[in-house]
mmCIF file of C-alpha atoms in Angstrom:
data_model
loop_
_atom_site.group_PDB
_atom_site.id
_atom_site.type_symbol
_atom_site.label_atom_id
_atom_site.label_comp_id
_atom_site.label_asym_id
_atom_site.label_seq_id
_atom_site.Cartn_x
_atom_site.Cartn_y
_atom_site.Cartn_z
ATOM 1 C CA MET A 1 0.728 0.454 -31.957
ATOM 2 C CA LYS A 2 0.524 1.592 -28.372
ATOM 3 C CA ARG A 3 0.876 -1.053 -25.675
ATOM 4 C CA LYS A 4 -2.178 -1.137 -23.459
ATOM 5 C CA ILE A 5 -1.875 -1.270 -19.688
ATOM 6 C CA ILE A 6 -3.976 -1.226 -16.571
ATOM 7 C CA ILE A 7 -2.416 0.445 -13.538
ATOM 8 C CA ASP A 8 -3.495 -1.190 -10.278
ATOM 9 C CA CYS A 9 -2.539 1.220 -7.527
ATOM 10 C CA ASP A 10 -3.066 2.832 -4.125
ATOM 11 C CA PRO A 11 -2.244 6.524 -4.750
ATOM 12 C CA GLY A 12 0.002 7.406 -2.842
ATOM 13 C CA ILE A 13 2.799 9.823 -3.736
ATOM 14 C CA ASP A 14 4.976 7.546 -5.830
ATOM 15 C CA ASP A 15 1.897 5.894 -7.372
ATOM 16 C CA SER A 16 0.921 9.338 -8.636
ATOM 17 C CA LEU A 17 4.342 9.830 -10.202
ATOM 18 C CA ALA A 18 4.027 6.409 -11.844
ATOM 19 C CA ILE A 19 0.643 7.355 -13.311
ATOM 20 C CA MET A 20 2.143 10.576 -14.647
ATOM 21 C CA LEU A 21 4.991 8.661 -16.285
ATOM 22 C CA ALA A 22 2.656 6.158 -17.931
ATOM 23 C CA LEU A 23 0.297 8.837 -19.234
ATOM 24 C CA SER A 24 3.141 10.909 -20.663
ATOM 25 C CA HIS A 25 4.846 8.142 -22.647
ATOM 26 C CA PRO A 26 3.817 8.108 -26.308
ATOM 27 C CA ASP A 27 3.939 4.323 -26.689
ATOM 28 C CA ILE A 28 1.592 3.469 -23.811
ATOM 29 C CA GLU A 29 -2.179 3.632 -23.558
ATOM 30 C CA VAL A 30 -3.582 3.495 -20.036
ATOM 31 C CA VAL A 31 -6.968 1.829 -20.578
ATOM 32 C CA GLY A 32 -7.906 2.021 -16.921
ATOM 33 C CA ILE A 33 -6.759 2.638 -13.371
ATOM 34 C CA THR A 34 -7.918 0.298 -10.614
ATOM 35 C CA ILE A 35 -7.712 1.301 -6.970
ATOM 36 C CA VAL A 36 -6.794 -1.005 -4.097
ATOM 37 C CA GLU A 37 -6.438 -0.520 -0.352
ATOM 38 C CA GLY A 38 -2.849 0.229 0.603
ATOM 39 C CA ASN A 39 -1.014 3.478 1.151
ATOM 40 C CA CYS A 40 -4.409 5.021 1.795
ATOM 41 C CA PRO A 41 -8.013 3.790 1.989
ATOM 42 C CA VAL A 42 -9.682 3.070 -1.340
ATOM 43 C CA GLU A 43 -11.943 6.132 -1.270
ATOM 44 C CA MET A 44 -8.941 8.403 -0.706
ATOM 45 C CA GLY A 45 -6.980 6.628 -3.429
ATOM 46 C CA PHE A 46 -9.865 7.154 -5.833
ATOM 47 C CA GLU A 47 -9.916 10.880 -5.044
ATOM 48 C CA ASN A 48 -6.138 11.156 -5.427
ATOM 49 C CA ALA A 49 -6.185 9.383 -8.789
ATOM 50 C CA LYS A 50 -8.761 11.907 -10.015
ATOM 51 C CA LYS A 51 -6.543 14.773 -8.858
ATOM 52 C CA VAL A 52 -3.591 13.412 -10.824
ATOM 53 C CA LEU A 53 -5.694 12.861 -13.933
ATOM 54 C CA LYS A 54 -7.001 16.417 -13.693
ATOM 55 C CA PHE A 55 -3.462 17.761 -13.482
ATOM 56 C CA MET A 56 -2.565 15.693 -16.542
ATOM 57 C CA ASN A 57 -5.708 16.848 -18.360
ATOM 58 C CA ARG A 58 -6.617 13.144 -18.749
ATOM 59 C CA LEU A 59 -9.948 12.765 -17.026
ATOM 60 C CA ASP A 60 -10.878 10.585 -19.989
ATOM 61 C CA VAL A 61 -9.028 7.685 -18.347
ATOM 62 C CA PRO A 62 -11.489 5.571 -16.324
ATOM 63 C CA ILE A 63 -10.888 4.721 -12.665
ATOM 64 C CA TYR A 64 -12.439 1.689 -10.994
ATOM 65 C CA VAL A 65 -12.649 1.109 -7.251
ATOM 66 C CA GLY A 66 -11.440 -2.252 -6.002
ATOM 67 C CA ALA A 67 -10.752 -4.013 -2.713
ATOM 68 C CA HIS A 68 -11.320 -2.088 0.516
ATOM 69 C CA GLN A 69 -9.585 -4.639 2.767
ATOM 70 C CA PRO A 70 -6.824 -7.244 2.533
ATOM 71 C CA LEU A 71 -8.017 -10.813 2.000
ATOM 72 C CA LYS A 72 -7.453 -11.932 5.598
ATOM 73 C CA ARG A 73 -5.387 -9.651 7.775
ATOM 74 C CA GLU A 74 -6.363 -6.328 9.291
ATOM 75 C CA TYR A 75 -5.788 -3.352 7.027
ATOM 76 C CA ILE A 76 -2.958 -1.024 8.043
ATOM 77 C CA ASN A 77 -2.487 2.060 5.883
ATOM 78 C CA ALA A 78 0.716 3.991 5.184
ATOM 79 C CA LEU A 79 -0.541 7.525 5.779
ATOM 80 C CA ASP A 80 2.416 8.080 8.090
ATOM 81 C CA THR A 81 4.526 7.902 4.930
ATOM 82 C CA HIS A 82 2.180 9.578 2.437
ATOM 83 C CA GLY A 83 0.490 12.225 4.584
ATOM 84 C CA SER A 84 -2.989 12.570 5.981
ATOM 85 C CA ASP A 85 -4.492 13.063 2.514
ATOM 86 C CA GLY A 86 -2.382 10.291 0.979
ATOM 87 C CA LEU A 87 -0.835 12.795 -1.402
ATOM 88 C CA GLY A 88 1.870 14.440 0.654
ATOM 89 C CA GLU A 89 -0.562 16.733 2.472
ATOM 90 C CA SER A 90 -0.788 18.788 -0.699
ATOM 91 C CA PHE A 91 -4.545 19.088 -0.082
ATOM 92 C CA LEU A 92 -5.291 19.590 -3.763
ATOM 93 C CA ASP A 93 -8.802 20.580 -4.761
ATOM 94 C CA SER A 94 -11.158 17.635 -5.061
ATOM 95 C CA VAL A 95 -12.523 16.564 -8.434
ATOM 96 C CA ALA A 96 -16.282 16.130 -8.449
ATOM 97 C CA GLY A 97 -18.183 13.210 -9.940
ATOM 98 C CA TYR A 98 -16.382 10.766 -12.192
ATOM 99 C CA GLU A 99 -18.265 7.680 -11.022
ATOM 100 C CA GLN A 100 -17.919 4.445 -12.999
ATOM 101 C CA ASP A 101 -20.620 1.882 -13.679
ATOM 102 C CA MET A 102 -18.552 -1.131 -12.625
ATOM 103 C CA ASP A 103 -16.014 -2.053 -9.973
ATOM 104 C CA ALA A 104 -12.409 -3.076 -10.534
ATOM 105 C CA LEU A 105 -13.086 -6.819 -10.810
ATOM 106 C CA SER A 106 -15.885 -6.326 -13.319
ATOM 107 C CA PHE A 107 -13.616 -4.056 -15.344
ATOM 108 C CA TYR A 108 -10.820 -6.640 -15.367
ATOM 109 C CA SER A 109 -13.179 -9.392 -16.471
ATOM 110 C CA HIS A 110 -14.573 -7.206 -19.228
ATOM 111 C CA ILE A 111 -11.448 -5.564 -20.638
ATOM 112 C CA LEU A 112 -9.194 -8.634 -20.579
ATOM 113 C CA ARG A 113 -11.649 -10.476 -22.831
ATOM 114 C CA GLN A 114 -11.704 -7.569 -25.267
ATOM 115 C CA GLU A 115 -8.089 -6.437 -25.577
ATOM 116 C CA GLN A 116 -4.536 -7.577 -24.952
ATOM 117 C CA CYS A 117 -3.461 -5.699 -21.835
ATOM 118 C CA SER A 118 -0.620 -5.803 -19.366
ATOM 119 C CA VAL A 119 -1.046 -5.008 -15.686
ATOM 120 C CA ILE A 120 1.356 -2.891 -13.667
ATOM 121 C CA ALA A 121 0.436 -3.468 -10.026
ATOM 122 C CA ILE A 122 2.064 -0.895 -7.755
ATOM 123 C CA GLY A 123 0.012 -1.491 -4.607
ATOM 124 C CA PRO A 124 -0.991 -4.565 -2.600
ATOM 125 C CA LEU A 125 -2.091 -7.414 -4.868
ATOM 126 C CA THR A 126 -5.604 -7.783 -3.442
ATOM 127 C CA ASN A 127 -7.437 -6.866 -6.648
ATOM 128 C CA ILE A 128 -5.334 -9.265 -8.700
ATOM 129 C CA ALA A 129 -5.774 -12.099 -6.198
ATOM 130 C CA GLN A 130 -9.542 -11.608 -6.201
ATOM 131 C CA LEU A 131 -9.510 -11.727 -9.997
ATOM 132 C CA ILE A 132 -7.698 -15.067 -9.814
ATOM 133 C CA GLN A 133 -10.265 -16.369 -7.362
ATOM 134 C CA GLN A 134 -13.297 -15.152 -9.290
ATOM 135 C CA ASP A 135 -12.263 -15.172 -12.950
ATOM 136 C CA LYS A 136 -9.066 -17.112 -13.584
ATOM 137 C CA GLU A 137 -9.720 -17.144 -17.322
ATOM 138 C CA ALA A 138 -9.574 -13.353 -17.447
ATOM 139 C CA TYR A 139 -6.437 -13.320 -15.293
ATOM 140 C CA ASP A 140 -4.727 -15.772 -17.633
ATOM 141 C CA ARG A 141 -5.261 -13.309 -20.478
ATOM 142 C CA ILE A 142 -2.993 -10.689 -18.879
ATOM 143 C CA ASP A 143 -0.044 -10.178 -21.196
ATOM 144 C CA THR A 144 2.710 -9.046 -18.810
ATOM 145 C CA LEU A 145 2.285 -8.764 -15.036
ATOM 146 C CA ILE A 146 4.608 -6.413 -13.195
ATOM 147 C CA SER A 147 4.438 -6.016 -9.430
ATOM 148 C CA MET A 148 6.206 -3.332 -7.442
ATOM 149 C CA GLY A 149 6.711 -5.264 -4.243
ATOM 150 C CA GLY A 150 8.929 -7.540 -2.247
ATOM 151 C CA CYS A 151 12.642 -7.558 -1.708
ATOM 152 C CA TYR A 152 15.425 -10.049 -2.346
ATOM 153 C CA LYS A 153 18.571 -8.996 -0.501
ATOM 154 C CA SER A 154 17.494 -5.539 0.575
ATOM 155 C CA HIS A 155 15.957 -5.020 3.997
ATOM 156 C CA GLY A 156 12.246 -4.305 4.251
ATOM 157 C CA ASN A 157 10.565 -0.946 4.687
ATOM 158 C CA CYS A 158 7.881 -1.908 7.216
ATOM 159 C CA SER A 159 9.632 -4.804 8.945
ATOM 160 C CA PRO A 160 13.204 -6.083 8.816
ATOM 161 C CA VAL A 161 12.277 -8.432 5.966
ATOM 162 C CA ALA A 162 9.068 -7.203 4.317
ATOM 163 C CA GLU A 163 8.163 -4.546 1.761
ATOM 164 C CA TYR A 164 4.866 -2.743 2.420
ATOM 165 C CA ASN A 165 2.731 -3.942 -0.507
ATOM 166 C CA TYR A 166 3.293 -7.607 0.289
ATOM 167 C CA TRP A 167 3.206 -6.998 4.039
ATOM 168 C CA CYS A 168 -0.151 -5.218 3.727
ATOM 169 C CA ASP A 169 -1.768 -8.242 2.043
ATOM 170 C CA PRO A 170 0.582 -11.232 2.070
ATOM 171 C CA ASP A 171 -2.213 -13.702 1.335
ATOM 172 C CA ALA A 172 -3.018 -11.912 -1.902
ATOM 173 C CA ALA A 173 0.635 -11.840 -2.927
ATOM 174 C CA GLN A 174 0.931 -15.567 -2.231
ATOM 175 C CA ILE A 175 -2.096 -16.298 -4.441
ATOM 176 C CA VAL A 176 -0.686 -14.231 -7.311
ATOM 177 C CA TYR A 177 2.735 -15.863 -7.158
ATOM 178 C CA ASN A 178 1.132 -19.312 -7.155
ATOM 179 C CA ALA A 179 -1.281 -18.626 -10.034
ATOM 180 C CA GLY A 180 0.915 -19.851 -12.868
ATOM 181 C CA LYS A 181 1.880 -16.549 -14.496
ATOM 182 C CA GLU A 182 5.373 -15.107 -14.268
ATOM 183 C CA VAL A 183 5.490 -12.079 -11.976
ATOM 184 C CA HIS A 184 8.101 -9.435 -12.721
ATOM 185 C CA MET A 185 9.114 -8.497 -9.194
ATOM 186 C CA VAL A 186 10.257 -4.879 -8.990
ATOM 187 C CA GLY A 187 11.408 -4.956 -5.395
ATOM 188 C CA LEU A 188 13.273 -2.743 -2.990
ATOM 189 C CA ASP A 189 16.621 -4.025 -4.258
ATOM 190 C CA VAL A 190 16.164 -1.823 -7.323
ATOM 191 C CA THR A 191 13.604 0.790 -6.268
ATOM 192 C CA ARG A 192 15.709 1.948 -3.312
ATOM 193 C CA GLN A 193 18.230 3.213 -5.834
ATOM 194 C CA ILE A 194 15.688 5.552 -7.443
ATOM 195 C CA VAL A 195 16.084 8.602 -5.219
ATOM 196 C CA LEU A 196 14.619 11.968 -6.120
ATOM 197 C CA THR A 197 17.109 14.381 -4.570
ATOM 198 C CA PRO A 198 16.608 18.095 -3.882
ATOM 199 C CA GLU A 199 18.997 18.812 -6.771
ATOM 200 C CA LEU A 200 16.968 16.698 -9.196
ATOM 201 C CA LEU A 201 13.743 18.319 -8.052
ATOM 202 C CA GLU A 202 15.215 21.786 -8.544
ATOM 203 C CA ASN A 203 16.302 20.737 -12.030
ATOM 204 C CA MET A 204 12.725 19.638 -12.767
ATOM 205 C CA LYS A 205 11.372 23.006 -11.648
ATOM 206 C CA GLN A 206 13.828 24.890 -13.828
ATOM 207 C CA ARG A 207 13.107 22.799 -16.911
ATOM 208 C CA ASN A 208 9.328 22.657 -16.524
ATOM 209 C CA ALA A 209 7.884 24.771 -13.722
ATOM 210 C CA TYR A 210 4.360 23.415 -14.251
ATOM 211 C CA VAL A 211 5.427 19.817 -13.604
ATOM 212 C CA GLY A 212 8.226 20.619 -11.163
ATOM 213 C CA ASP A 213 5.988 22.656 -8.880
ATOM 214 C CA PHE A 214 3.377 19.888 -8.838
ATOM 215 C CA VAL A 215 5.976 17.226 -8.023
ATOM 216 C CA GLU A 216 7.403 19.434 -5.262
ATOM 217 C CA LYS A 217 3.937 19.933 -3.810
ATOM 218 C CA ILE A 218 3.175 16.221 -3.526
ATOM 219 C CA THR A 219 6.685 15.073 -2.475
ATOM 220 C CA LYS A 220 7.547 17.657 0.204
ATOM 221 C CA PHE A 221 6.079 15.427 2.928
ATOM 222 C CA TYR A 222 7.908 12.432 1.430
ATOM 223 C CA PHE A 223 11.246 14.254 1.665
ATOM 224 C CA LYS A 224 10.664 14.966 5.354
ATOM 225 C CA PHE A 225 9.667 11.370 6.046
ATOM 226 C CA HIS A 226 12.776 9.910 4.409
ATOM 227 C CA LEU A 227 15.061 12.332 6.217
ATOM 228 C CA GLU A 228 13.530 11.543 9.592
ATOM 229 C CA TRP A 229 13.194 7.778 9.281
ATOM 230 C CA GLU A 230 15.887 6.748 6.809
ATOM 231 C CA HIS A 231 18.339 9.650 7.192
ATOM 232 C CA LEU A 232 18.140 10.074 3.432
ATOM 233 C CA VAL A 233 18.410 13.460 1.739
ATOM 234 C CA GLY A 234 15.810 12.857 -0.940
ATOM 235 C CA CYS A 235 12.900 10.475 -1.356
ATOM 236 C CA VAL A 236 12.691 6.994 -2.825
ATOM 237 C CA ILE A 237 10.154 6.908 -5.668
ATOM 238 C CA ASN A 238 9.501 3.189 -5.960
ATOM 239 C CA ASP A 239 6.519 2.915 -8.275
ATOM 240 C CA PRO A 240 7.688 4.852 -11.357
ATOM 241 C CA LEU A 241 10.431 2.255 -11.812
ATOM 242 C CA ALA A 242 7.793 -0.439 -12.449
ATOM 243 C CA VAL A 243 6.369 1.666 -15.291
ATOM 244 C CA ALA A 244 9.830 2.521 -16.631
ATOM 245 C CA TYR A 245 10.786 -1.166 -16.641
ATOM 246 C CA PHE A 246 7.674 -1.967 -18.660
ATOM 247 C CA ILE A 247 8.553 0.770 -21.161
ATOM 248 C CA ASP A 248 12.197 -0.253 -21.423
ATOM 249 C CA PRO A 249 13.159 -3.595 -19.810
ATOM 250 C CA SER A 250 16.855 -2.862 -20.386
ATOM 251 C CA ILE A 251 16.684 -0.385 -17.490
ATOM 252 C CA CYS A 252 16.738 -3.342 -15.083
ATOM 253 C CA SER A 253 18.152 -6.834 -14.996
ATOM 254 C CA GLY A 254 17.611 -9.846 -12.773
ATOM 255 C CA PHE A 255 17.040 -13.575 -12.801
ATOM 256 C CA SER A 256 14.237 -16.113 -12.834
ATOM 257 C CA SER A 257 13.465 -17.877 -9.577
ATOM 258 C CA TYR A 258 10.771 -19.461 -7.482
ATOM 259 C CA VAL A 259 9.427 -16.937 -4.954
ATOM 260 C CA GLN A 260 7.319 -17.735 -1.899
ATOM 261 C CA ILE A 261 5.472 -15.108 0.149
ATOM 262 C CA GLU A 262 5.313 -15.630 3.921
ATOM 263 C CA THR A 263 1.800 -15.145 5.300
ATOM 264 C CA GLN A 264 2.304 -15.652 9.036
ATOM 265 C CA SER A 265 4.532 -14.972 12.013
ATOM 266 C CA ILE A 266 7.281 -12.418 12.494
ATOM 267 C CA SER A 267 8.324 -12.573 8.835
ATOM 268 C CA ILE A 268 4.855 -11.899 7.402
ATOM 269 C CA GLY A 269 5.054 -10.408 3.934
ATOM 270 C CA GLN A 270 8.605 -11.566 3.279
ATOM 271 C CA SER A 271 9.355 -12.526 -0.316
ATOM 272 C CA ILE A 272 11.554 -15.616 -0.059
ATOM 273 C CA VAL A 273 13.591 -15.919 -3.248
ATOM 274 C CA ASP A 274 14.813 -19.482 -3.784
ATOM 275 C CA ASP A 275 17.917 -18.455 -5.711
ATOM 276 C CA HIS A 276 19.604 -21.838 -5.060
ATOM 277 C CA SER A 277 16.553 -23.912 -6.031
ATOM 278 C CA PHE A 278 16.259 -25.641 -2.667
ATOM 279 C CA TYR A 279 12.555 -26.260 -3.265
ATOM 280 C CA ARG A 280 13.122 -27.701 -6.750
ATOM 281 C CA LYS A 281 10.066 -25.808 -7.929
ATOM 282 C CA PRO A 282 9.730 -24.133 -11.321
ATOM 283 C CA SER A 283 10.357 -20.411 -11.552
ATOM 284 C CA ASN A 284 7.326 -18.198 -10.972
ATOM 285 C CA ALA A 285 9.027 -14.803 -10.983
ATOM 286 C CA TYR A 286 11.629 -12.660 -12.638
ATOM 287 C CA VAL A 287 13.376 -10.926 -9.744
ATOM 288 C CA LEU A 288 15.030 -7.607 -10.532
ATOM 289 C CA THR A 289 18.396 -7.040 -8.913
ATOM 290 C CA GLN A 290 20.135 -4.290 -10.888
ATOM 291 C CA VAL A 291 18.974 -0.933 -12.240
ATOM 292 C CA ASP A 292 20.543 1.691 -14.481
ATOM 293 C CA VAL A 293 19.663 4.775 -12.443
ATOM 294 C CA ASP A 294 20.799 7.284 -15.061
ATOM 295 C CA LYS A 295 18.773 5.541 -17.746
ATOM 296 C CA PHE A 296 15.701 5.625 -15.519
ATOM 297 C CA PHE A 297 15.948 9.339 -14.813
ATOM 298 C CA ASP A 298 16.612 10.100 -18.486
ATOM 299 C CA LEU A 299 13.317 8.405 -19.322
ATOM 300 C CA PHE A 300 11.453 9.859 -16.339
ATOM 301 C CA PHE A 301 12.559 13.422 -17.029
ATOM 302 C CA THR A 302 12.029 13.185 -20.781
ATOM 303 C CA CYS A 303 8.443 12.030 -20.337
ATOM 304 C CA LEU A 304 7.437 14.362 -17.516
ATOM 305 C CA LEU A 305 9.347 17.481 -18.496
ATOM 306 C CA GLU A 306 9.079 17.372 -22.286
ATOM 307 C CA ASN A 307 5.756 15.615 -22.856
ATOM 308 C CA ILE A 308 3.616 17.278 -20.170
ATOM 309 C CA HIS A 309 2.517 20.833 -20.854
ATOM 310 C CA GLU A 310 0.404 23.220 -18.848
ATOM 311 C CA CYS A 311 -3.226 22.721 -19.720
ATOM 312 C CA GLU A 312 -5.973 25.265 -19.655
ATOM 313 C CA LYS A 313 -7.381 25.799 -16.191
ATOM 314 C CA ASN A 314 -10.926 24.517 -15.863
#
């Protein structure tokens, strides 16, 4: 039987690649995509998700709009990283219609009472925190909760100590980590090792021009950003690792620990990993620290290049 997941995201370049990976794996059923504020405003994220689904010929997958703002702090997007359209300034054609009859929270409350689902959250955790606040019973029914966010020993990507998703809405992240369910923290310690290089992209184009050209189109801006700001030849694709880890947990390893999210001051958004148990609090997270990069790319390429085929143009 296929394992059912909800992808909570803010598409976003690497979010889009994560959606493509999930939709192309034969053992996963994406029962819904929920949009949160983050890399781009919710309305833009909704449009970008539709564009990816159209490319995948999967407009049957429902999308639900969620939180427009963080719980408390002012919203700061990441369009400087993802481009003015949130999708690498690819400016893909818009997809008309596709409205849903419920919002993200209503969808969560409904689906989690009907089916066993896991949640892969690859944006700020605002939607999940609001679910905890409004329908804890539904939240408790989530099978596995994976969050792309935080960092343990790696430096941050929007402050010296904070990763963007938790920095964008630290109050939401704090609520989720304190809600009693283990969070699988796929942080920058492991995602920074997943670098799509020009050589890998060229290999994708040679093996499957349909997919490779699309990936090149949405990542070109990302390549330029990483070269300018991180002096990296290639781009870090954080979010697909969260999906790959769900598919095959042996790709990553880590340890259980109590994690606290800082919500104020200069270290806002920092994920404080109590690896020496100073607080004497029970573990609330499984913190990933190691990743098999070759194993990840074997899975990523197999799914995208062998399982995605050019569909008829509408």
